[in-house]
């Protein structure tokens, strides 16, 4: 067991992604457009008509953490497509032939998705502040939100790689991603509270990991009430470990 | 047992220091690679590799020569643990590949058949990232990378994105990775496919140099006989998943026995049978025939007499010592280059696809 090598290989795989982003930042910026529209159009509109109940917070306050979680979810769940593409150009073959353990390679790839997620989070923070959305800017809370973003992206990008190991093509992954993101998004507390959903959807929402992430982010950005936080984080940690572990067993199937 | 190997691979497993002698085996002079009855069956019925047994000596350049689909790539993939063998035994420096895949990968460098460098990084970054993933000591990294770039003639383009490199430069960059990482065993899958002659020479030279400077053991596949002849100490001729013959190029050629006489005829020969005492027909087309004889020059008069008696005109006659193609013909029953064309096209396509 060599932790140092494990950590260093994971970070190196993430460094690889960081260097690619540095060479071409276009994708990073285009990815900001969608959450920006959600906040600027959907958020601002519903804020003024007060059409949705948002408890003691304004509607735009309410959905800011939701949009943040959603945009990280999109990046993570489509990360399998990037990996399939890298398989097509031989990079995965190369990575899996390295002496680094495959778990560290998968974790490194998930960290790459986190890296993009962190950039999204920064941009959404900036947007929210520009729009004058009142969020708590306590350093510990902000750090906590970033930690959740990183963990959340690892969780869903490794799930995406797990699925990609079986689906194997970009087209199928695109379909799967679309089939997953919309239900996850709408059956969560991201843009409206669970209490207004029909009962059956409320059950779905409780089993939806996105709800826990949004809940954790809301508690840090808005309410400052941390009572649910341990459960939120525990749920996230358990599924992340499971997905990373499973994906490192299955990833080689991509090459077959 | 194979399942166990997969499991071990996914643990953080053991520390492996490349410079240390392998612990297992203890005698210290195990072969670099040893395969016994190695078999790969795809989808339950495609026998891509069929119970092959071979042993590669330390410091040797060993070639797997065979047409497309012979099972060369599959063999290499099993050694780098990218593909699980269906059955058989496989050891690298005495370390069992199924039991300690991570340790084995720590001794290997792999250049896949299709280009595998990252086009979205610079050449320098490719070497940097993969040297880190091979655990090259930090203090040696920069120097080794620049030496390798210099040596492969890439230093002036080191900071350009690899997507702007030519196919030959990409291949050279992949060899440069081996120079930086200094594996004990380098596995090269069709290292010069689709390269122009000068890049080809460059790659050949650096393969020899690696062996000379670091004692690297090389296992390479090729369907180019000239390449196998030029580089390899020993060659295993593969055909349909099996090793048809194994030996040094000289031994293999000597094994064919005699000379090959090639006759071009002015009209189709309609399957005339050449008498045994002249030699064996090894290859024949409508207006061409190849005969293996003990002594080519001495056989020419007899052969001309024979064809004159059959009333078939001869346009030209040539004699050559057996080459590896004749060896392949003898053991696999067909010409190597008959099957080559399709492979060359698909290999070139690999590079094009990558550059898009
Ligand atoms: N992933 C795969 N699934 C099914 N068959 C395969 C696969 N890879 C290779 N094969 C088959 O195995 C045989 C050997 O292929 P390969 O090892 O690539 O040959 P070579 O490298 O000598 O050209 C071929 O018949 C090929 O079609
Ligand atoms: Mg091949």
XYZ file of C-alpha atoms in Angstrom, chain B residues 68 72 112-115 167-168 171 189-196 199-200 203-204 221-224 227 340-351:
38
model
C -3.061 -8.529 -39.712
C 0.129 -9.813 -32.156
C 0.177 1.020 -28.674
C -0.497 0.336 -32.320
C -2.525 3.491 -32.816
C -1.167 6.848 -31.746
C 2.324 11.371 -37.508
C 6.051 10.671 -37.443
C 5.457 8.324 -32.929
C 3.060 -2.494 -31.302
C 3.815 -1.800 -34.966
C 6.173 1.048 -34.089
C 6.754 2.285 -37.622
C 3.413 1.681 -39.275
C 2.476 4.543 -41.585
C 5.779 6.386 -41.077
C 7.889 7.928 -43.806
C 11.033 8.732 -39.341
C 11.221 4.974 -39.622
C 12.633 5.008 -34.650
C 14.801 2.007 -35.522
C 5.289 -6.528 -33.371
C 5.522 -5.865 -37.058
C 4.262 -7.102 -40.352
C 7.279 -5.584 -42.069
C 12.007 -4.240 -40.041
C -0.627 -6.489 -45.586
C -2.372 -3.839 -47.633
C -5.575 -3.629 -45.609
C -3.625 -3.226 -42.385
C -1.510 -0.398 -43.696
C -4.598 1.526 -44.672
C -6.311 1.104 -41.329
C -3.168 2.116 -39.462
C -2.931 5.301 -41.428
C -6.545 5.988 -40.674
C -5.767 5.769 -36.974
C -3.452 8.705 -37.244
